[in-house]
PDB file of C-alpha atoms in Angstrom:
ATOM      1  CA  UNK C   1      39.237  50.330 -95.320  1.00 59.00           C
ATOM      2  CA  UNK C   2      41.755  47.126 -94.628  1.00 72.00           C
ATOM      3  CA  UNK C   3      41.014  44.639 -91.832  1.00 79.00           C
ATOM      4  CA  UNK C   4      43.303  46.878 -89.696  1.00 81.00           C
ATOM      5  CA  UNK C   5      41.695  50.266 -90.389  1.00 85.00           C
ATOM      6  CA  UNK C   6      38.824  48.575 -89.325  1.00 83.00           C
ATOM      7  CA  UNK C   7      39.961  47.189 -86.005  1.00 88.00           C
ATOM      8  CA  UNK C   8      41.355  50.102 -85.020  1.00 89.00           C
ATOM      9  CA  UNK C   9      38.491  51.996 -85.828  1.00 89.00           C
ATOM     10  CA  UNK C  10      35.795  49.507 -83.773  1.00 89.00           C
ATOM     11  CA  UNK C  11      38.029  49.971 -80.948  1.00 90.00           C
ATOM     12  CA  UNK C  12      38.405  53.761 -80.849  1.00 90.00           C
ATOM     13  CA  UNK C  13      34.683  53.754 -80.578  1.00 89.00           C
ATOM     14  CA  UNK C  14      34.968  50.914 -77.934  1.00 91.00           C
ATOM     15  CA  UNK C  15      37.007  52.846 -76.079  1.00 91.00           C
ATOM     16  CA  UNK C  16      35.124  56.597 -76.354  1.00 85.00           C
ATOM     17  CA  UNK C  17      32.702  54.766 -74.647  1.00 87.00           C
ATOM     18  CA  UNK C  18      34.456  54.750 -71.580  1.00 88.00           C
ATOM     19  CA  UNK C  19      32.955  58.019 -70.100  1.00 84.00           C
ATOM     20  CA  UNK C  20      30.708  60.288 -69.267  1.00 86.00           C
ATOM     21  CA  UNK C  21      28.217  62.482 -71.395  1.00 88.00           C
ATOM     22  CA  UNK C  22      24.898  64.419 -70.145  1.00 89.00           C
ATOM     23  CA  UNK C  23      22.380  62.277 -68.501  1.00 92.00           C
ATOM     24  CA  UNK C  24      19.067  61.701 -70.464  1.00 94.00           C
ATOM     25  CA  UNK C  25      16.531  63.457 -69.389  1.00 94.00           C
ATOM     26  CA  UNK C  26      13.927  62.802 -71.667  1.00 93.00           C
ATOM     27  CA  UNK C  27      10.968  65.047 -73.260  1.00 92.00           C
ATOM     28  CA  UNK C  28       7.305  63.812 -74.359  1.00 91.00           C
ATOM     29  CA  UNK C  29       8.948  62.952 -77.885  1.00 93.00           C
ATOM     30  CA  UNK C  30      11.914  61.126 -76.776  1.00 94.00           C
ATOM     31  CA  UNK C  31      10.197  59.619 -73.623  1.00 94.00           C
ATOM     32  CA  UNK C  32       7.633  58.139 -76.538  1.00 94.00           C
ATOM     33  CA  UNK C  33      10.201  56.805 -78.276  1.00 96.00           C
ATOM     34  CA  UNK C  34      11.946  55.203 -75.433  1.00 97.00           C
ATOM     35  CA  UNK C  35       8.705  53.282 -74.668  1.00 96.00           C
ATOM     36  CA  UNK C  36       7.280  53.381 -78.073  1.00 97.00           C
ATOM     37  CA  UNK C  37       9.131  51.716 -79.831  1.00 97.00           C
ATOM     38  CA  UNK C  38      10.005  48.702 -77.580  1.00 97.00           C
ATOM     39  CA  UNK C  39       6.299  48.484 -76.830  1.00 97.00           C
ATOM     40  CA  UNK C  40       6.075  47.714 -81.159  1.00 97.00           C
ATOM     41  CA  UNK C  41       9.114  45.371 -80.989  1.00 97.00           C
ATOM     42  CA  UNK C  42       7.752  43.098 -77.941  1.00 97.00           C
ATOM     43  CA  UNK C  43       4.252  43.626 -79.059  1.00 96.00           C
ATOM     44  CA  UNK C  44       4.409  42.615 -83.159  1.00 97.00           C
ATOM     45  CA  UNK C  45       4.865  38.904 -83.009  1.00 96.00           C
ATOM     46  CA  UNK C  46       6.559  39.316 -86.110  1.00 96.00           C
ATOM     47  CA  UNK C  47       9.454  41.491 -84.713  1.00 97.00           C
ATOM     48  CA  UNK C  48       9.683  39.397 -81.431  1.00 97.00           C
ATOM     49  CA  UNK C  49      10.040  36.588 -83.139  1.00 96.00           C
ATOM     50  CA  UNK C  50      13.998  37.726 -83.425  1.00 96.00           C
ATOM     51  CA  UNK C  51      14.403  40.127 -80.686  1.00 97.00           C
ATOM     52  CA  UNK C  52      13.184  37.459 -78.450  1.00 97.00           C
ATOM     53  CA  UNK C  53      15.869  35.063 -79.181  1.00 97.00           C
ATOM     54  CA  UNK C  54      17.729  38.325 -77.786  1.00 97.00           C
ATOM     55  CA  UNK C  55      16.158  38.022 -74.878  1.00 97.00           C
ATOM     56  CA  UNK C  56      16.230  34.346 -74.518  1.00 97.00           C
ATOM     57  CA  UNK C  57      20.661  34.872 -75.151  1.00 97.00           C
ATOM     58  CA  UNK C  58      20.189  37.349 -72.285  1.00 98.00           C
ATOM     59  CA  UNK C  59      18.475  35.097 -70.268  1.00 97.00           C
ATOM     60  CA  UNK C  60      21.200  32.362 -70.506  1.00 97.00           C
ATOM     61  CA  UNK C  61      23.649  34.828 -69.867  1.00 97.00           C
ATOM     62  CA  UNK C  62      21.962  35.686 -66.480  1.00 97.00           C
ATOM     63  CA  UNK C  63      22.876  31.706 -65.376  1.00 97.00           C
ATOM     64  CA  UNK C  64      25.956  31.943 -67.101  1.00 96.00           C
ATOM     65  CA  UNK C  65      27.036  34.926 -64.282  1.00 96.00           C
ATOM     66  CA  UNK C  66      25.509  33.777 -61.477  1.00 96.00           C
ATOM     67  CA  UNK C  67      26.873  30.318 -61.803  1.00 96.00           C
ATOM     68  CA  UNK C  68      30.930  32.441 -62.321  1.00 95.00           C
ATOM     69  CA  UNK C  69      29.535  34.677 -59.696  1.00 94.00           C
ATOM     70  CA  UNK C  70      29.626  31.492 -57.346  1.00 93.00           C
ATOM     71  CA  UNK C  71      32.662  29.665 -58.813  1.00 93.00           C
ATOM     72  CA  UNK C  72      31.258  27.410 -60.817  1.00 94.00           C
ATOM     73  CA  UNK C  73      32.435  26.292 -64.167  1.00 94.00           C
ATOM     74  CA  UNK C  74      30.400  27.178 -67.045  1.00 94.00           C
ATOM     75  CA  UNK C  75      30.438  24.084 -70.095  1.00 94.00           C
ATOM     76  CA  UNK C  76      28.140  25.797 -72.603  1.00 95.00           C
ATOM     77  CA  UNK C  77      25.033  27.532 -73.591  1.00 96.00           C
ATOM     78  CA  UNK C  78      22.920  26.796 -76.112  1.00 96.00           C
ATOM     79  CA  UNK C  79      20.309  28.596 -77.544  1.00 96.00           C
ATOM     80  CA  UNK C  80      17.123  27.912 -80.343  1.00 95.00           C
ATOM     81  CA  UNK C  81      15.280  29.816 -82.624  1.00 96.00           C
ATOM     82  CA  UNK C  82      11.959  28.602 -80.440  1.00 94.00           C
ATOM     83  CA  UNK C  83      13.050  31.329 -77.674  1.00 94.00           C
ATOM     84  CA  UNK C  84      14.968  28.120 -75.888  1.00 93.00           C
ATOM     85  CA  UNK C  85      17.915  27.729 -74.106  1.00 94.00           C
ATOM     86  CA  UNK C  86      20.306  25.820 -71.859  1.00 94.00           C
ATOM     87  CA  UNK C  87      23.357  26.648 -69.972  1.00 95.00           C
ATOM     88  CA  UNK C  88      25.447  24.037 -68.539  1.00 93.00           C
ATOM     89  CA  UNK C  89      27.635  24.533 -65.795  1.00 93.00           C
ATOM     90  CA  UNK C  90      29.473  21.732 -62.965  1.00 89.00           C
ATOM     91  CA  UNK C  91      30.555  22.821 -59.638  1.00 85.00           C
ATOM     92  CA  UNK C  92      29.006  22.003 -56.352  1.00 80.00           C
ATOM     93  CA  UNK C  93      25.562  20.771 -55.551  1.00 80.00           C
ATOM     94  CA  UNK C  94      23.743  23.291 -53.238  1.00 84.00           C
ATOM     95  CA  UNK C  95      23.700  27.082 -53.435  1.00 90.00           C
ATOM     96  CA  UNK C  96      25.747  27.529 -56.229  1.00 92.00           C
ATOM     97  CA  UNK C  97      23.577  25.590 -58.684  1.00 92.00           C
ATOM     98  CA  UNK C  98      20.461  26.914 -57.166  1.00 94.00           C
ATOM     99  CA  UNK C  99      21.916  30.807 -57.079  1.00 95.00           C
ATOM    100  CA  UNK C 100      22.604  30.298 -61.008  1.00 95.00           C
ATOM    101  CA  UNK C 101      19.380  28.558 -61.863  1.00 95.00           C
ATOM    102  CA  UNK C 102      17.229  31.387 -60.699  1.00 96.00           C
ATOM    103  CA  UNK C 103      18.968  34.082 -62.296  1.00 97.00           C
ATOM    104  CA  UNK C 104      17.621  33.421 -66.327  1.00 96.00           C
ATOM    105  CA  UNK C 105      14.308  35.010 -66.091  1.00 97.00           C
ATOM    106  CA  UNK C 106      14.877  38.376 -63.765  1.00 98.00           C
ATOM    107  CA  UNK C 107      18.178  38.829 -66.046  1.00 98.00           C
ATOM    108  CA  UNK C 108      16.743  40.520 -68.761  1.00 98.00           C
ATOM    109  CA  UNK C 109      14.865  42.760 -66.100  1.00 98.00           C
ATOM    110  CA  UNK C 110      17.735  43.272 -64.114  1.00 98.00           C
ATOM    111  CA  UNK C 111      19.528  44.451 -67.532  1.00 98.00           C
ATOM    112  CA  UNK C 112      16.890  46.723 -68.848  1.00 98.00           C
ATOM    113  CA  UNK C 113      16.912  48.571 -65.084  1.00 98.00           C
ATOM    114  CA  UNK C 114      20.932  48.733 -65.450  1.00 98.00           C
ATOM    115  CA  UNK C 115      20.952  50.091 -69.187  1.00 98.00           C
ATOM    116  CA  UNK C 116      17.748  53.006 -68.175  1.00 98.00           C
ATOM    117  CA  UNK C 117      19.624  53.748 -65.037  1.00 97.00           C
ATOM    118  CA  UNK C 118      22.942  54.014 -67.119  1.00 97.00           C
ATOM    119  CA  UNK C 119      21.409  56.024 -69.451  1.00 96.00           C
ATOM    120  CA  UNK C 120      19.786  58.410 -67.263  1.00 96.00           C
ATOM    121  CA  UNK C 121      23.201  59.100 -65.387  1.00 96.00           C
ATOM    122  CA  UNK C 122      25.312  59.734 -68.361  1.00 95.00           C
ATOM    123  CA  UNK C 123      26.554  56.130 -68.818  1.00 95.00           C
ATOM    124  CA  UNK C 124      25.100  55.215 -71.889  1.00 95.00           C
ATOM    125  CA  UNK C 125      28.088  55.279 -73.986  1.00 94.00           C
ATOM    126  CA  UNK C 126      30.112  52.556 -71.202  1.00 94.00           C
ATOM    127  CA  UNK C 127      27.371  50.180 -71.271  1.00 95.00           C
ATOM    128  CA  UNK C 128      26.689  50.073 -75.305  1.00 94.00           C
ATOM    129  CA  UNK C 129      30.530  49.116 -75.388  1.00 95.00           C
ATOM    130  CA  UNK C 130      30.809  46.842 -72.262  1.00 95.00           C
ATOM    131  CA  UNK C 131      27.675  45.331 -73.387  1.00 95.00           C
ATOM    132  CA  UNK C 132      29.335  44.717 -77.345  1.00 94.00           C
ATOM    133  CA  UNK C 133      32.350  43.426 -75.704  1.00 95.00           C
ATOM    134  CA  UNK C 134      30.424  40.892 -73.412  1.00 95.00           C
ATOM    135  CA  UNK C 135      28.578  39.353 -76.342  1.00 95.00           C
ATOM    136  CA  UNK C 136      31.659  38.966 -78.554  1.00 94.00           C
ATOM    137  CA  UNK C 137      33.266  37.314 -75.197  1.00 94.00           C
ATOM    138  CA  UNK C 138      30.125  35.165 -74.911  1.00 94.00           C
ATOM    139  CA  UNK C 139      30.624  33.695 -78.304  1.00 94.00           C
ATOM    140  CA  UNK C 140      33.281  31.180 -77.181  1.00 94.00           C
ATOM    141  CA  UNK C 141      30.369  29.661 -74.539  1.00 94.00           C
ATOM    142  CA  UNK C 142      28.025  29.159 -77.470  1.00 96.00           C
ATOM    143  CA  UNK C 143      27.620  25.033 -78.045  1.00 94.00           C
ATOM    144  CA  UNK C 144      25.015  24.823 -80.598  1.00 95.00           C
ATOM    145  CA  UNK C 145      24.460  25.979 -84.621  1.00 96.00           C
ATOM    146  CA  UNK C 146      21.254  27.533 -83.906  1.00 95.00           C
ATOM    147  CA  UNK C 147      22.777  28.937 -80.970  1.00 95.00           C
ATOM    148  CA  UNK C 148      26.076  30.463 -82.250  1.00 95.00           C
ATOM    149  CA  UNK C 149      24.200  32.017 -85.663  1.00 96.00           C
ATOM    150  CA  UNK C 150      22.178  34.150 -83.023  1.00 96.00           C
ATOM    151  CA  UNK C 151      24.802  34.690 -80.530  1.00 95.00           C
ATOM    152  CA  UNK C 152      26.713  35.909 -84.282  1.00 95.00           C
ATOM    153  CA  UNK C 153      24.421  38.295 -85.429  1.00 96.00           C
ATOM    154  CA  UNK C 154      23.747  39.466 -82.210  1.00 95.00           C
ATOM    155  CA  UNK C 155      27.119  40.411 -81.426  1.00 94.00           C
ATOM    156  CA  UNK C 156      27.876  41.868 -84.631  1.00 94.00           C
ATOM    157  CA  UNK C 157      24.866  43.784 -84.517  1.00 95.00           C
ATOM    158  CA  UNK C 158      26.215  45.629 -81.143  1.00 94.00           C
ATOM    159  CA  UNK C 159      29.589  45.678 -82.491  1.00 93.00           C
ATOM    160  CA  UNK C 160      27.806  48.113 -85.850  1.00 92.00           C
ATOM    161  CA  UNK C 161      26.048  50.317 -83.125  1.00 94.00           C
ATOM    162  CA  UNK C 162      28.740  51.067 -81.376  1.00 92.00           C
ATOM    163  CA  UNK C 163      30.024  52.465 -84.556  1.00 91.00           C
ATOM    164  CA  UNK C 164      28.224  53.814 -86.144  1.00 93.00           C
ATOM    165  CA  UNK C 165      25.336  55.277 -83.480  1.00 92.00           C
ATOM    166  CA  UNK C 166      25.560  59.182 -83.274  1.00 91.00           C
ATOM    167  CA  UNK C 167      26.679  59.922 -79.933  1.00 88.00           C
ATOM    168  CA  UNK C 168      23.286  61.916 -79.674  1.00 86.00           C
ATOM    169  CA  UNK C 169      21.636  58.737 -80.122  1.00 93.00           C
ATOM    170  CA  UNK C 170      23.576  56.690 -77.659  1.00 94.00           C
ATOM    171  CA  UNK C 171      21.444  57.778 -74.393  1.00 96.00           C
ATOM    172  CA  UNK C 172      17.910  57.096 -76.540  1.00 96.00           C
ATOM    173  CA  UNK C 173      19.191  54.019 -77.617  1.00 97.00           C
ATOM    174  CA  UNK C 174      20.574  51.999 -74.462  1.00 97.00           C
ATOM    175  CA  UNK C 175      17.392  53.686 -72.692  1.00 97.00           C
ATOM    176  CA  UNK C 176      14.768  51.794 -75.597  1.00 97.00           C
ATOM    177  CA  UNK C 177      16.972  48.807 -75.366  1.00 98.00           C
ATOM    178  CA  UNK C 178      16.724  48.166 -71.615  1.00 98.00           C
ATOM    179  CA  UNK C 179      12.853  49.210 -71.883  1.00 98.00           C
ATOM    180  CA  UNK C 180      12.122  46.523 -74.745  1.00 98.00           C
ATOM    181  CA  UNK C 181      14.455  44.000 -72.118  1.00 98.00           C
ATOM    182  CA  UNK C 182      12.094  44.957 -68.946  1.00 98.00           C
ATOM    183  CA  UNK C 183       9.146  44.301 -71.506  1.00 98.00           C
ATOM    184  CA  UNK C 184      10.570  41.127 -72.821  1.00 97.00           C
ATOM    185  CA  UNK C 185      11.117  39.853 -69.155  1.00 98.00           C
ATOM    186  CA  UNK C 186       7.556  40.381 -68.313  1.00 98.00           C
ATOM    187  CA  UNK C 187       6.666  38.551 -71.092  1.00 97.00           C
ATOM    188  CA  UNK C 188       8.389  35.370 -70.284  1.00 96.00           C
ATOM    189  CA  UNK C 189       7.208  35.845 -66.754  1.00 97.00           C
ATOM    190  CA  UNK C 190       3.953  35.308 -68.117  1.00 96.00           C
ATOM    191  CA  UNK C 191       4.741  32.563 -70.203  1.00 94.00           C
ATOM    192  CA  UNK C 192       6.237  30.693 -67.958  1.00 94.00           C
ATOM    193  CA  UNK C 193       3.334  30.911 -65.398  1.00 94.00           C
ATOM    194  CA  UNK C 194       1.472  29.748 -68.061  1.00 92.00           C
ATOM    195  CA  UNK C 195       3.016  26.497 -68.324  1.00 90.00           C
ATOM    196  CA  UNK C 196       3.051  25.903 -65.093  1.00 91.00           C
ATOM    197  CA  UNK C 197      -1.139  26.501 -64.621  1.00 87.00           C
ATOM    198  CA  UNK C 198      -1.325  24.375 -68.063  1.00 83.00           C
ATOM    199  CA  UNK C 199       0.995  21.806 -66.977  1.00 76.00           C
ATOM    200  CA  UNK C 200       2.363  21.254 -70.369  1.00 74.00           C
ATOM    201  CA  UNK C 201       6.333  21.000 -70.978  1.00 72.00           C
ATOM    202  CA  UNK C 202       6.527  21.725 -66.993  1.00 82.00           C
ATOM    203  CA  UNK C 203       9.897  19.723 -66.688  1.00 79.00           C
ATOM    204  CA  UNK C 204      12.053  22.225 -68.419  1.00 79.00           C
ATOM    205  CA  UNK C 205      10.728  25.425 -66.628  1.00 89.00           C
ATOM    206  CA  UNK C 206      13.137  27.047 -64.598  1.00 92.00           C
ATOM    207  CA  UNK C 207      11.177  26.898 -61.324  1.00 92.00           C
ATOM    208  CA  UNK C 208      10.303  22.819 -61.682  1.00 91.00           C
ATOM    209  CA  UNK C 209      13.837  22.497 -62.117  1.00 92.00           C
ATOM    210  CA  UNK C 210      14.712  24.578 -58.980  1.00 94.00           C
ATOM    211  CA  UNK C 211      11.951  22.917 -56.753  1.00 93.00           C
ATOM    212  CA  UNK C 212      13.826  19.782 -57.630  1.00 90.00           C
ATOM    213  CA  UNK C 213      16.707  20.522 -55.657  1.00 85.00           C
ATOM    214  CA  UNK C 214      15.647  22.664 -52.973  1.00 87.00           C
ATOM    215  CA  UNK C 215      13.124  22.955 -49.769  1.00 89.00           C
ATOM    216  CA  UNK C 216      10.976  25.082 -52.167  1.00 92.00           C
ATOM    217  CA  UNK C 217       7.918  24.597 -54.450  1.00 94.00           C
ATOM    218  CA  UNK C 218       8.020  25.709 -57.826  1.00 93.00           C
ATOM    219  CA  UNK C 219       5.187  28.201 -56.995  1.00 94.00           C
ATOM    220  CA  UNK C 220       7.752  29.971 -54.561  1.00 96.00           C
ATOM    221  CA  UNK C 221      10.207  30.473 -57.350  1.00 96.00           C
ATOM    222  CA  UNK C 222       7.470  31.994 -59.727  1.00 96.00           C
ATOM    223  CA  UNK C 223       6.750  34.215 -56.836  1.00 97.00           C
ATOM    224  CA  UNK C 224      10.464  35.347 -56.515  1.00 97.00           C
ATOM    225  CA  UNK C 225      10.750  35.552 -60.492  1.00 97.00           C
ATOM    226  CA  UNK C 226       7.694  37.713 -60.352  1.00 98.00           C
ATOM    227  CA  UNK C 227       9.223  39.870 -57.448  1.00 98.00           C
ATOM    228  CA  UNK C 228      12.558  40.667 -59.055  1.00 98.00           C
ATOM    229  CA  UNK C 229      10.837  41.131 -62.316  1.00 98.00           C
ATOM    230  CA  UNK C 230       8.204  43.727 -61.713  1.00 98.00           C
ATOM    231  CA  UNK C 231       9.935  44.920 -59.351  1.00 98.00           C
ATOM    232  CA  UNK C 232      12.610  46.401 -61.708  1.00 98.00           C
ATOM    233  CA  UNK C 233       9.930  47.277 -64.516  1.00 98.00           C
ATOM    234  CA  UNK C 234       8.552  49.416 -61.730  1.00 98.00           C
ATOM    235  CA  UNK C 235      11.683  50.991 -60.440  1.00 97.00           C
ATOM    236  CA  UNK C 236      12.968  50.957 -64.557  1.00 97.00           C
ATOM    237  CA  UNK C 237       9.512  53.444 -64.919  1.00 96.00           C
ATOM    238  CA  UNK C 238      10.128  55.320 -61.951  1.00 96.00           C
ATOM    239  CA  UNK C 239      13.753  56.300 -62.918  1.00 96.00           C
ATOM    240  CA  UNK C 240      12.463  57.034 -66.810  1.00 95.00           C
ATOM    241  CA  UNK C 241       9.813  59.300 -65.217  1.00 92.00           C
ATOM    242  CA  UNK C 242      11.857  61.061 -62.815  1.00 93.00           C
ATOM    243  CA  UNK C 243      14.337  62.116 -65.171  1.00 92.00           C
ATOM    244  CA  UNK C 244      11.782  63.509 -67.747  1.00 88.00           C
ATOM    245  CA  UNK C 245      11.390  66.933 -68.492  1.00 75.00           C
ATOM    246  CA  UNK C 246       7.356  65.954 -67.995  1.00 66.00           C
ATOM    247  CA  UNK C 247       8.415  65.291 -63.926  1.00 61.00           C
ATOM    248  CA  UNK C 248       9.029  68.675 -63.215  1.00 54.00           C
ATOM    249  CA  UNK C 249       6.588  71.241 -61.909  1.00 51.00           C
TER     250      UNK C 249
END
């Protein structure tokens, strides 16, 4: 297969993504699997280790949108293999920088709810290629080397299962993914309470950062992190459950 083959074939499944196919509704074995397995991926540190700089490129990506959500002008991002990150944006002082500083943490939990919901309603197959197409777009913010080898395999990665996924697979798939996200954003909700009650590396948590320019402590912004968070792990379980086979009767 030449270059052009190959193009056109990566964007004939781009595009058959763009419909609808059966909701998921899930049975014991494929409900296990959608909860399973992401439990195994956030839970082996060995695995998180790399799916956590995932999380982490999501994360950046949630400031990234809230700051164009709001007109502002986004520089960069820059991501580490540590699970770090930074996204630099200009534009005006006030709600615009405050809207796109608190959207980094909740984003990955905001994501995971969007992908189970899409996946439940038949909409797996548009948000695997919307999603493929976003991270190849997102390449051209990347600022770093660290940052643009895992914004690189990342991308590629989504580009290879939107190709080559069976179509049966799709609706499993996006489902795990945006469980292992909701899971993931928990996580870092509990890390970065942590720092705060340990006081150590404080300055570049999200909420410090926010409490510096507004009215509000950085306790309040853990609170609000904490409310958008579970909040969509709890509505992401609901929707799972409710669309089960096990629901019924």
């Amino acid at each position: 297969m030449d270059l052009k083959q190959g193009v056109s074939t990566w964007w004939e499944a781009i595009t058959a993504g763009f419909g609808r196919q059966d909701g998921l509704e899930p049975d014991a074995v494929q409900l296990l699997l959608v909860i399973g397995i992401p439990l195994v991926v956030t839970l082996t540190p060995g695995i998180w280790r790399f799916f956590g700089m995932f999380v982490t490129f999501v994360h950046e990506l949630g400031h990234a949108f809230a700051a164009l959500m709001t007109g502002r002008v986004v520089k960069g991002i820059s991501l580490n293999f540590d699970h770090s990150g930074q996204m630099n944006s200009f534009g005006k002082v006030g709600f615009s920088a405050t809207w796109s500083g608190f959207w980094g943490y909740p984003a990955p939990g905001v994501l995971g709810l969007v992908l189970i919901t899409s996946a439940t309603q038949g909409w797996a197959p548009l948000a695997l290629s919307v999603g493929a197409l976003i991270l190849l777009v997102a390449l051209i913010f990347i600022r770093n080397l660290a940052g643009a080898m895992i914004a690189v395999v990342t991308a590629v990665a989504a580009q290879l299962v939107v190709v080559f996924l069976p179509i049966e697979s799709i609706s499993i798939f996006v489902a795990g993914l945006g469980t292992a996200l909701a899971i993931g954003s928990l996580k870092d909700l509990v890390k970065v309470i942590r720092v705060h009650t340990r006081r150590r590396h404080i300055q570049q948590s999200d909420a410090y950062i926010l409490a510096q320019g507004s009215s509000l402590p950085a306790g309040a912004w853990l609170s609000l992190f904490a409310l958008v968070i579970i909040g969509c792990a709890l509505f992401s379980a609901y929707i799972l459950y409710s669309a089960s086979t096990m629901s019924v009767g």
